[in-house]
Amino acid sequence: MRAFAAGCAFVFEYPKTVTVITLTGVGLFALKKWMAGGVCRSKVRLDGKTVLITGANTGIGKETALDLAKRGARVILACRDMDRGNRAAEDVRQKSGNNNVVVKTLDLASLQSVRQFARDVLANEERLDVLINNAGIMSCPQWKTEDGFEMQFGVNHLGHFLLTNCLLDLLKKSSPSRIVNVSSLAHEKGQIYFDDINQEKNYNGWKCYAQSKLANVLFTKELAHKLQGTGVTAYSLHPGVIRTELARHMLPTIPLWKRIVYKPVVFFIKNPTQGAQTTIYCAVDESLQNESGLYYSDCARKAAAPQGLDDEAAKRLWDLSAAMVGLTQSQ
């Protein structure tokens, strides 16, 4: 009884303290809700439609797959690790009640794998309504792709550039169709190092990541220009700061004391479901059907950074990328 009385005494004897704590708690949860960002409100069904998502075995890719499977789409999970891909597909089937979820092998760090994957899709799929270029790698060591490209530029941009171009005819045949490129707010800090695209002179993992994310925005811009009048539209987006595996290469490089200091910030970071909302919005929302080449964040149109609006840079990047991947007119 005494303990209970002491507890009550605290409540009434120090009301200001309690009030501050309470308001702080309410404020924190309000801030957390605000940080969660926008939500895709569209209820559109995708029955009879086919969606392809790269990197769909985890994180926002998997959550996107789950949402679109619930809408009735045939969902293709394009994954490098087939074991993880198969587990993800089974989870999506069970949670969505949609058995039309399949896994195909794709390694974006290999142009040969990209071409083989595209041939598989073209040979076995009658249509492709939405292509979501979601897979990515961030701030990794100075690794190279199978073809000798800087890993982040190779996977985040070049692999998706080639894949998209290889599948364009099927997307046009299925129009109206959409291409969604998952970029990042990091593009605002990026620039395209045309004279050292693989950053061999002075490698910096974060600079390479920012370059690859700016490349996503510029690719979307030029892609929209080239696809005018085809019924295929393109979108780039920032999904938000999310708790996923993407930062696995960056975290070990952060000093322990910083990780401890910033650990409370994790409370405010989006979970994968919240992080997938803008991708889903760009893939399905009816209001975007006449928009193309633009940039989105929190389920709304946003202005890209000035370097992401550069038409000349977008065309130059396209030409360079085409040369790097050996793109021909027939692809």
XYZ file of C-alpha atoms in Angstrom:
331
model
C 0.000 0.000 0.000
C 2.848 2.340 0.882
C 4.454 1.781 -2.487
C 1.168 2.580 -4.221
C 0.796 5.726 -2.119
C 4.339 6.742 -3.006
C 3.508 6.276 -6.643
C 0.436 8.483 -6.328
C 2.409 11.076 -4.379
C 4.825 11.302 -7.332
C 1.987 11.943 -9.686
C 0.484 14.784 -7.701
C 3.547 16.212 -5.980
C 5.506 16.715 -9.247
C 2.838 17.354 -11.857
C 5.095 19.478 -14.080
C 7.633 16.708 -14.356
C 4.990 14.179 -15.222
C 3.377 16.575 -17.682
C 6.705 17.143 -19.433
C 7.331 13.419 -19.683
C 3.821 12.822 -20.990
C 4.040 15.584 -23.580
C 7.463 14.398 -24.594
C 6.089 10.914 -25.121
C 3.168 12.224 -27.165
C 5.549 14.440 -29.126
C 7.873 11.550 -29.846
C 5.086 9.364 -31.181
C 3.725 12.278 -33.230
C 7.185 12.781 -34.691
C 7.478 9.070 -35.379
C 4.143 9.115 -37.207
C 5.251 12.120 -39.248
C 8.544 10.400 -40.114
C 6.580 7.378 -41.348
C 5.626 9.498 -44.349
C 2.811 9.153 -46.840
C 0.654 6.131 -47.475
C -0.564 4.927 -50.858
C -4.351 5.240 -50.680
C -5.111 3.719 -54.072
C -7.339 0.641 -53.981
C -6.730 -0.249 -57.630
C -6.716 -3.961 -58.470
C -4.038 -5.571 -60.639
C -5.830 -8.754 -61.669
C -4.447 -9.971 -64.989
C -1.383 -7.707 -64.658
C 2.236 -8.782 -64.300
C 4.731 -6.991 -62.065
C 8.486 -7.578 -61.926
C 10.480 -6.418 -58.882
C 14.266 -6.624 -58.522
C 15.692 -7.273 -55.073
C 12.330 -8.492 -53.861
C 13.481 -11.074 -51.321
C 13.844 -8.566 -48.477
C 13.144 -5.024 -47.285
C 10.935 -2.674 -49.263
C 11.144 -4.911 -52.333
C 9.464 -7.742 -50.488
C 6.858 -5.433 -48.952
C 6.114 -4.024 -52.396
C 5.703 -7.564 -53.729
C 3.304 -8.396 -50.907
C 1.139 -5.338 -51.533
C 0.933 -5.887 -55.290
C 0.241 -9.616 -54.820
C -2.680 -8.683 -52.565
C -4.000 -6.593 -55.454
C -4.114 -9.710 -57.618
C -1.025 -9.229 -59.778
C 1.261 -11.949 -61.039
C 4.460 -10.992 -59.226
C 7.944 -11.949 -60.400
C 10.639 -11.705 -57.742
C 14.004 -11.126 -59.445
C 16.628 -12.247 -56.926
C 20.317 -13.085 -56.867
C 19.966 -15.583 -53.997
C 17.378 -18.177 -55.023
C 17.118 -19.730 -51.560
C 16.174 -16.411 -50.008
C 14.018 -15.599 -53.007
C 12.045 -18.825 -52.673
C 11.511 -18.257 -48.957
C 10.315 -14.713 -49.639
C 7.983 -15.898 -52.399
C 6.403 -18.502 -50.138
C 5.911 -15.877 -47.430
C 4.282 -13.500 -49.935
C 1.998 -16.291 -51.209
C 0.853 -17.178 -47.707
C 0.272 -13.594 -46.557
C -1.407 -12.416 -49.769
C -3.413 -15.541 -50.612
C -2.045 -15.190 -54.150
C -0.201 -18.228 -55.482
C 0.844 -16.454 -58.680
C 4.186 -15.367 -57.221
C 7.334 -16.689 -58.893
C 11.083 -16.309 -58.483
C 13.671 -15.885 -61.228
C 17.448 -15.600 -60.942
C 18.971 -12.173 -61.581
C 22.437 -10.912 -60.669
C 22.607 -7.219 -61.542
C 26.380 -7.294 -61.118
C 26.607 -9.448 -64.263
C 25.510 -8.196 -67.682
C 25.351 -11.810 -68.847
C 22.912 -12.611 -66.030
C 20.795 -9.563 -66.903
C 20.561 -10.591 -70.551
C 19.799 -14.206 -69.683
C 17.107 -13.111 -67.246
C 15.550 -10.798 -69.837
C 15.490 -13.605 -72.412
C 13.699 -15.800 -69.876
C 11.059 -13.134 -69.212
C 10.527 -12.421 -72.904
C 10.177 -16.116 -73.693
C 7.798 -16.987 -70.870
C 5.778 -13.887 -70.003
C 2.940 -12.653 -72.202
C 2.941 -9.199 -70.655
C 4.770 -6.889 -68.270
C 2.721 -4.064 -66.781
C 5.037 -2.748 -64.075
C 8.832 -3.003 -63.828
C 10.182 -1.948 -60.434
C 13.951 -1.443 -60.349
C 14.341 -1.738 -56.600
C 17.528 -3.701 -55.888
C 20.524 -1.784 -54.631
C 23.793 -1.766 -52.744
C 25.079 1.090 -50.598
C 28.492 2.343 -49.537
C 30.280 -0.965 -50.091
C 34.067 -1.435 -50.242
C 35.784 -0.822 -53.573
C 34.304 -3.834 -55.301
C 33.907 -4.470 -59.012
C 31.120 -6.129 -60.918
C 31.749 -9.160 -63.107
C 32.266 -6.768 -66.016
C 34.704 -4.496 -64.171
C 32.386 -1.640 -63.220
C 32.325 0.046 -59.814
C 29.847 -2.091 -57.887
C 27.290 0.546 -56.893
C 27.147 2.204 -60.312
C 27.075 -1.243 -61.898
C 24.257 -2.703 -59.788
C 22.189 0.376 -58.952
C 22.308 1.908 -62.406
C 23.903 -0.085 -65.238
C 22.236 -3.414 -64.423
C 18.813 -1.775 -64.274
C 19.575 0.338 -67.358
C 20.271 -2.780 -69.410
C 17.376 -4.759 -67.916
C 14.891 -1.978 -68.654
C 16.052 -1.600 -72.236
C 15.901 -5.354 -72.812
C 12.276 -5.423 -71.600
C 11.028 -2.259 -73.304
C 9.290 -4.029 -76.180
C 7.265 -6.163 -73.770
C 6.403 -3.095 -71.689
C 5.254 -1.256 -74.829
C 3.187 -4.254 -75.902
C 1.503 -4.235 -72.466
C 0.878 -0.476 -72.326
C -0.254 1.421 -70.442
C 2.659 0.234 -68.320
C 5.080 1.724 -65.808
C 8.768 1.688 -64.893
C 9.591 2.617 -61.306
C 13.192 3.391 -60.350
C 13.971 3.455 -56.626
C 16.446 6.281 -56.112
C 17.261 8.139 -52.900
C 17.516 11.554 -51.300
C 21.255 10.877 -51.587
C 21.026 11.952 -55.230
C 21.026 15.529 -53.933
C 24.658 15.073 -52.899
C 25.606 13.241 -56.077
C 27.299 14.148 -59.291
C 28.144 12.079 -62.348
C 31.911 11.704 -62.670
C 31.950 11.374 -66.443
C 35.765 11.461 -66.541
C 36.106 8.780 -63.848
C 32.769 6.970 -63.798
C 34.163 4.001 -61.834
C 35.839 6.279 -59.284
C 39.195 4.586 -59.655
C 41.255 7.690 -58.859
C 39.789 8.463 -55.458
C 37.241 5.904 -54.312
C 34.699 6.931 -51.725
C 31.810 4.568 -51.038
C 29.306 7.264 -50.171
C 30.183 9.411 -53.217
C 29.715 6.366 -55.451
C 26.346 5.624 -53.885
C 25.204 9.228 -54.400
C 26.386 9.082 -58.018
C 24.393 5.886 -58.638
C 21.241 7.388 -57.114
C 21.584 10.537 -59.215
C 21.989 8.216 -62.203
C 18.582 6.678 -61.329
C 16.947 10.108 -61.478
C 18.650 11.103 -64.748
C 17.906 7.709 -66.301
C 14.219 8.149 -65.467
C 14.220 11.609 -67.005
C 15.795 10.516 -70.292
C 13.751 7.316 -70.375
C 10.532 9.336 -70.155
C 11.741 11.507 -73.026
C 12.468 8.493 -75.230
C 9.159 6.801 -74.360
C 6.841 9.689 -75.194
C 3.772 8.446 -77.028
C 4.381 4.746 -76.254
C 2.060 4.427 -73.259
C 5.009 3.536 -71.005
C 5.687 5.984 -68.176
C 8.665 6.226 -65.814
C 9.054 7.422 -62.233
C 11.925 7.814 -59.752
C 11.527 8.108 -56.009
C 13.028 8.462 -52.556
C 11.577 5.759 -50.273
C 12.757 7.371 -47.038
C 15.231 6.334 -44.372
C 14.363 2.717 -43.665
C 15.420 -0.151 -41.420
C 16.609 -2.628 -44.054
C 19.741 -4.573 -44.986
C 20.853 -1.840 -47.392
C 23.167 -0.209 -44.849
C 24.965 -3.454 -43.969
C 28.238 -2.347 -45.604
C 28.155 1.150 -44.136
C 27.416 0.384 -40.479
C 30.729 -1.373 -39.701
C 32.614 1.752 -40.831
C 30.844 3.968 -38.271
C 32.707 4.349 -34.934
C 31.088 2.473 -32.055
C 30.483 5.637 -30.030
C 28.525 7.174 -32.892
C 26.427 4.050 -33.261
C 25.605 4.233 -29.536
C 24.786 7.957 -29.656
C 22.566 7.623 -32.715
C 20.867 4.377 -31.681
C 17.725 6.177 -30.380
C 17.238 7.595 -33.883
C 16.289 4.081 -35.027
C 12.970 4.630 -33.242
C 12.002 7.179 -35.912
C 13.227 5.317 -38.991
C 10.620 3.834 -41.325
C 9.969 0.117 -41.309
C 9.941 -1.677 -44.703
C 6.142 -1.461 -45.038
C 6.247 2.306 -44.593
C 9.278 2.554 -46.849
C 7.498 0.715 -49.671
C 4.579 3.162 -49.870
C 6.018 5.559 -52.446
C 7.126 2.690 -54.672
C 3.609 1.265 -54.531
C 2.154 4.727 -55.174
C 4.269 5.161 -58.317
C 3.336 1.659 -59.473
C -0.446 1.891 -59.127
C -1.864 5.323 -58.361
C -4.287 6.414 -61.071
C -3.413 10.112 -60.713
C 0.063 9.480 -62.156
C -1.031 7.914 -65.425
C -0.288 11.104 -67.397
C 2.965 11.935 -65.580
C 6.397 10.644 -66.534
C 10.042 11.377 -65.800
C 9.341 12.958 -62.427
C 10.584 12.378 -58.877
C 8.477 11.450 -55.821
C 8.798 11.185 -52.060
C 6.215 10.328 -49.380
C 3.602 9.551 -52.050
C 3.804 13.005 -53.582
C 5.644 14.717 -56.404
C 8.814 16.472 -55.265
C 11.445 18.537 -57.024
C 14.625 16.618 -57.732
C 17.958 18.294 -57.040
C 19.146 20.693 -59.781
C 21.673 18.149 -61.059
C 18.788 15.698 -61.457
C 16.993 18.089 -63.817
C 19.859 18.473 -66.279
C 18.650 17.338 -69.717
C 22.128 17.409 -71.219
C 23.585 15.308 -68.390
C 20.694 12.837 -68.706
C 21.364 12.335 -72.422
C 25.123 12.114 -71.870
C 24.631 9.514 -69.136
C 22.326 7.487 -71.403
C 24.898 7.436 -74.195
C 27.706 6.497 -71.810
C 25.621 3.769 -70.159
C 24.611 2.312 -73.520
C 28.259 2.123 -74.533
C 29.297 0.554 -71.217
C 26.715 -2.249 -71.382
C 27.008 -2.778 -75.129
C 23.413 -1.820 -75.810
C 22.306 -2.248 -79.421
C 19.201 -1.040 -81.197
C 17.775 -4.565 -81.175
C 17.795 -4.755 -77.371
